[in-house]
């Protein structure tokens, strides 16, 4: 698990639970699969980064640091966002 700074006044949810067009900050990446964690980190998806969910279907399309990414539900469930 990789964590960032969390704020008590914000709620933390998975990327899957976010509403589209909402922005938050990546709170943590939580998975027991080192391959998924390594993939997300290599893509630049790191705690503390702002994230905007653009679309949920057919894949989770989101933007981090002016780059758009598409991942499936399994991967999106490992990205926790404070919003």
Short mmCIF file of N, CA and C in Angstrom, two decimals:
data_model
loop_
_atom_site.label_atom_id
_atom_site.label_comp_id
_atom_site.label_asym_id
_atom_site.label_seq_id
_atom_site.Cartn_x
_atom_site.Cartn_y
_atom_site.Cartn_z
N UNK A 1 0.85 -1.17 0.00
CA UNK A 1 0.00 0.00 0.00
C UNK A 1 0.89 1.24 0.00
N UNK A 2 0.49 2.21 -0.79
CA UNK A 2 1.18 3.49 -0.84
C UNK A 2 0.16 4.54 -0.43
N UNK A 3 0.50 5.37 0.54
CA UNK A 3 -0.45 6.35 1.05
C UNK A 3 0.05 7.77 0.87
N UNK A 4 -0.89 8.68 0.86
CA UNK A 4 -0.57 10.11 0.80
C UNK A 4 -1.13 10.77 2.03
N UNK A 5 -1.20 12.07 2.02
CA UNK A 5 -1.77 12.80 3.15
C UNK A 5 -3.28 12.77 3.04
N UNK A 6 -3.95 12.36 4.09
CA UNK A 6 -5.41 12.37 4.07
C UNK A 6 -5.92 13.50 4.96
N UNK A 7 -7.04 14.02 4.61
CA UNK A 7 -7.65 15.12 5.36
C UNK A 7 -8.90 14.59 6.04
N UNK A 8 -9.07 14.87 7.31
CA UNK A 8 -10.18 14.33 8.08
C UNK A 8 -11.53 14.83 7.57
N UNK A 9 -11.59 16.00 6.98
CA UNK A 9 -12.87 16.55 6.53
C UNK A 9 -13.30 15.98 5.19
N UNK A 10 -12.43 15.26 4.53
CA UNK A 10 -12.76 14.70 3.23
C UNK A 10 -13.08 13.22 3.39
N UNK A 11 -13.92 12.72 2.49
CA UNK A 11 -14.19 11.29 2.51
C UNK A 11 -13.28 10.60 1.50
N UNK A 12 -12.92 9.37 1.79
CA UNK A 12 -12.07 8.60 0.89
C UNK A 12 -12.89 7.46 0.30
N UNK A 13 -12.92 7.41 -1.02
CA UNK A 13 -13.67 6.39 -1.75
C UNK A 13 -12.80 5.84 -2.86
N UNK A 14 -13.21 4.72 -3.42
CA UNK A 14 -12.48 4.19 -4.57
C UNK A 14 -12.85 5.00 -5.80
N UNK A 15 -12.01 4.91 -6.80
CA UNK A 15 -12.28 5.58 -8.07
C UNK A 15 -13.62 5.11 -8.63
N UNK A 16 -13.96 3.84 -8.43
CA UNK A 16 -15.23 3.30 -8.92
C UNK A 16 -16.44 4.01 -8.32
N UNK A 17 -16.30 4.48 -7.08
CA UNK A 17 -17.42 5.12 -6.38
C UNK A 17 -17.54 6.61 -6.66
N UNK A 18 -16.55 7.18 -7.34
CA UNK A 18 -16.60 8.62 -7.65
C UNK A 18 -17.67 8.92 -8.68
N UNK A 19 -18.20 10.13 -8.62
CA UNK A 19 -19.11 10.60 -9.65
C UNK A 19 -18.28 11.13 -10.81
N UNK A 20 -18.80 10.93 -12.02
CA UNK A 20 -18.08 11.43 -13.19
C UNK A 20 -18.00 12.96 -13.14
N UNK A 21 -16.93 13.46 -13.71
CA UNK A 21 -16.61 14.89 -13.78
C UNK A 21 -16.23 15.49 -12.44
N UNK A 22 -16.04 14.65 -11.42
CA UNK A 22 -15.62 15.14 -10.11
C UNK A 22 -14.10 15.03 -10.00
N UNK A 23 -13.52 15.91 -9.21
CA UNK A 23 -12.08 15.93 -8.99
C UNK A 23 -11.78 15.67 -7.53
N UNK A 24 -10.72 14.96 -7.28
CA UNK A 24 -10.26 14.70 -5.93
C UNK A 24 -8.76 14.56 -5.95
N UNK A 25 -8.22 14.05 -4.84
CA UNK A 25 -6.78 13.79 -4.75
C UNK A 25 -6.60 12.31 -4.46
N UNK A 26 -5.61 11.72 -5.11
CA UNK A 26 -5.33 10.31 -4.84
C UNK A 26 -4.84 10.21 -3.39
N UNK A 27 -5.56 9.44 -2.60
CA UNK A 27 -5.21 9.27 -1.19
C UNK A 27 -4.21 8.13 -1.03
N UNK A 28 -4.51 7.00 -1.69
CA UNK A 28 -3.62 5.84 -1.58
C UNK A 28 -3.91 4.85 -2.70
N UNK A 29 -2.95 3.99 -2.92
CA UNK A 29 -3.09 2.85 -3.81
C UNK A 29 -3.03 1.63 -2.91
N UNK A 30 -4.08 0.84 -2.91
CA UNK A 30 -4.14 -0.27 -1.97
C UNK A 30 -4.41 -1.57 -2.70
N UNK A 31 -3.40 -2.43 -2.74
CA UNK A 31 -3.54 -3.73 -3.37
C UNK A 31 -2.48 -4.67 -2.82
N UNK A 32 -2.80 -5.95 -2.79
CA UNK A 32 -1.82 -6.96 -2.38
C UNK A 32 -1.06 -7.48 -3.60
N UNK A 33 -1.46 -7.03 -4.78
CA UNK A 33 -0.82 -7.45 -6.02
C UNK A 33 0.29 -6.46 -6.38
N UNK A 34 1.56 -6.86 -6.23
CA UNK A 34 2.65 -5.92 -6.52
C UNK A 34 2.69 -5.50 -7.99
N UNK A 35 2.19 -6.33 -8.89
CA UNK A 35 2.16 -5.98 -10.31
C UNK A 35 1.25 -4.80 -10.59
N UNK A 36 0.07 -4.80 -9.96
CA UNK A 36 -0.88 -3.69 -10.15
C UNK A 36 -0.29 -2.41 -9.56
N UNK A 37 0.27 -2.51 -8.37
CA UNK A 37 0.86 -1.35 -7.72
C UNK A 37 2.00 -0.77 -8.57
N UNK A 38 2.86 -1.63 -9.06
CA UNK A 38 3.98 -1.19 -9.89
C UNK A 38 3.49 -0.53 -11.18
N UNK A 39 2.45 -1.10 -11.79
CA UNK A 39 1.89 -0.55 -13.02
C UNK A 39 1.34 0.86 -12.79
N UNK A 40 0.55 1.02 -11.72
CA UNK A 40 -0.03 2.34 -11.42
C UNK A 40 1.06 3.37 -11.15
N UNK A 41 2.05 2.99 -10.38
CA UNK A 41 3.12 3.93 -10.05
C UNK A 41 3.94 4.29 -11.29
N UNK A 42 4.18 3.33 -12.16
CA UNK A 42 4.92 3.59 -13.40
C UNK A 42 4.15 4.53 -14.32
N UNK A 43 2.82 4.50 -14.24
CA UNK A 43 1.99 5.37 -15.04
C UNK A 43 1.96 6.79 -14.48
N UNK A 44 2.48 6.98 -13.26
CA UNK A 44 2.46 8.30 -12.64
C UNK A 44 1.24 8.53 -11.78
N UNK A 45 0.54 7.47 -11.45
CA UNK A 45 -0.64 7.56 -10.60
C UNK A 45 -0.16 7.36 -9.17
N UNK A 46 0.03 8.48 -8.47
CA UNK A 46 0.67 8.47 -7.16
C UNK A 46 -0.16 9.25 -6.14
N UNK A 47 -0.07 8.88 -4.87
CA UNK A 47 -0.77 9.62 -3.81
C UNK A 47 -0.41 11.10 -3.84
N UNK A 48 -1.43 11.93 -3.61
CA UNK A 48 -1.25 13.37 -3.59
C UNK A 48 -1.56 14.04 -4.91
N UNK A 49 -1.64 13.25 -5.98
CA UNK A 49 -1.90 13.81 -7.30
C UNK A 49 -3.40 14.10 -7.46
N UNK A 50 -3.77 15.22 -8.10
CA UNK A 50 -5.18 15.47 -8.39
C UNK A 50 -5.66 14.50 -9.47
N UNK A 51 -6.90 14.06 -9.34
CA UNK A 51 -7.47 13.10 -10.28
C UNK A 51 -8.89 13.51 -10.60
N UNK A 52 -9.27 13.41 -11.87
CA UNK A 52 -10.62 13.72 -12.32
C UNK A 52 -11.16 12.50 -13.06
N UNK A 53 -12.32 12.02 -12.63
CA UNK A 53 -12.96 10.90 -13.31
C UNK A 53 -13.78 11.45 -14.47
N UNK A 54 -13.47 11.02 -15.67
CA UNK A 54 -14.15 11.53 -16.87
C UNK A 54 -15.28 10.63 -17.32
N UNK A 55 -15.11 9.31 -17.16
CA UNK A 55 -16.12 8.37 -17.67
C UNK A 55 -15.97 7.04 -16.92
N UNK A 56 -17.08 6.31 -16.78
CA UNK A 56 -17.05 5.00 -16.11
C UNK A 56 -17.23 3.83 -17.06
N UNK A 57 -17.70 4.09 -18.25
CA UNK A 57 -18.00 2.99 -19.16
C UNK A 57 -17.56 3.36 -20.57
N UNK A 58 -16.99 2.46 -21.34
CA UNK A 58 -16.77 1.02 -21.09
C UNK A 58 -15.59 0.75 -20.16
N UNK A 59 -14.74 1.74 -19.91
CA UNK A 59 -13.67 1.61 -18.92
C UNK A 59 -13.64 2.90 -18.11
N UNK A 60 -12.88 2.86 -17.02
CA UNK A 60 -12.76 4.05 -16.18
C UNK A 60 -11.72 4.97 -16.81
N UNK A 61 -12.18 6.08 -17.33
CA UNK A 61 -11.30 7.07 -17.96
C UNK A 61 -11.11 8.21 -16.98
N UNK A 62 -9.86 8.49 -16.64
CA UNK A 62 -9.57 9.55 -15.69
C UNK A 62 -8.33 10.30 -16.11
N UNK A 63 -8.18 11.49 -15.52
CA UNK A 63 -7.05 12.34 -15.84
C UNK A 63 -6.22 12.62 -14.60
N UNK A 64 -4.91 12.44 -14.73
CA UNK A 64 -3.95 12.75 -13.67
C UNK A 64 -2.81 13.53 -14.33
N UNK A 65 -2.52 14.71 -13.83
CA UNK A 65 -1.41 15.51 -14.33
C UNK A 65 -1.47 15.71 -15.85
N UNK A 66 -2.63 16.09 -16.35
CA UNK A 66 -2.88 16.39 -17.75
C UNK A 66 -2.71 15.19 -18.69
N UNK A 67 -2.72 13.98 -18.14
CA UNK A 67 -2.66 12.76 -18.94
C UNK A 67 -3.90 11.93 -18.64
N UNK A 68 -4.50 11.39 -19.71
CA UNK A 68 -5.69 10.55 -19.54
C UNK A 68 -5.32 9.08 -19.54
N UNK A 69 -5.97 8.34 -18.66
CA UNK A 69 -5.74 6.90 -18.52
C UNK A 69 -7.08 6.18 -18.57
N UNK A 70 -7.07 4.97 -19.08
CA UNK A 70 -8.25 4.11 -19.06
C UNK A 70 -7.86 2.79 -18.40
N UNK A 71 -8.63 2.42 -17.38
CA UNK A 71 -8.37 1.16 -16.68
C UNK A 71 -9.70 0.43 -16.47
N UNK A 72 -9.60 -0.87 -16.21
CA UNK A 72 -10.82 -1.63 -15.94
C UNK A 72 -11.24 -1.47 -14.47
N UNK A 73 -12.39 -2.01 -14.14
CA UNK A 73 -12.95 -1.86 -12.79
C UNK A 73 -12.02 -2.45 -11.72
N UNK A 74 -11.38 -3.56 -12.02
CA UNK A 74 -10.48 -4.20 -11.05
C UNK A 74 -9.36 -3.25 -10.64
N UNK A 75 -8.76 -2.57 -11.59
CA UNK A 75 -7.67 -1.63 -11.30
C UNK A 75 -8.24 -0.39 -10.59
N UNK A 76 -9.37 0.11 -11.05
CA UNK A 76 -9.98 1.32 -10.47
C UNK A 76 -10.33 1.12 -9.00
N UNK A 77 -10.61 -0.11 -8.60
CA UNK A 77 -10.96 -0.40 -7.20
C UNK A 77 -9.76 -0.30 -6.27
N UNK A 78 -8.56 -0.21 -6.81
CA UNK A 78 -7.35 -0.10 -5.99
C UNK A 78 -6.89 1.34 -5.82
N UNK A 79 -7.58 2.27 -6.48
CA UNK A 79 -7.22 3.69 -6.39
C UNK A 79 -8.20 4.37 -5.45
N UNK A 80 -7.71 4.85 -4.31
CA UNK A 80 -8.55 5.53 -3.33
C UNK A 80 -8.36 7.03 -3.45
N UNK A 81 -9.50 7.73 -3.46
CA UNK A 81 -9.50 9.16 -3.73
C UNK A 81 -10.17 9.90 -2.58
N UNK A 82 -9.56 11.01 -2.15
CA UNK A 82 -10.18 11.91 -1.18
C UNK A 82 -10.90 12.99 -1.95
N UNK A 83 -12.19 13.15 -1.63
CA UNK A 83 -12.96 14.18 -2.34
C UNK A 83 -13.99 14.81 -1.42
#
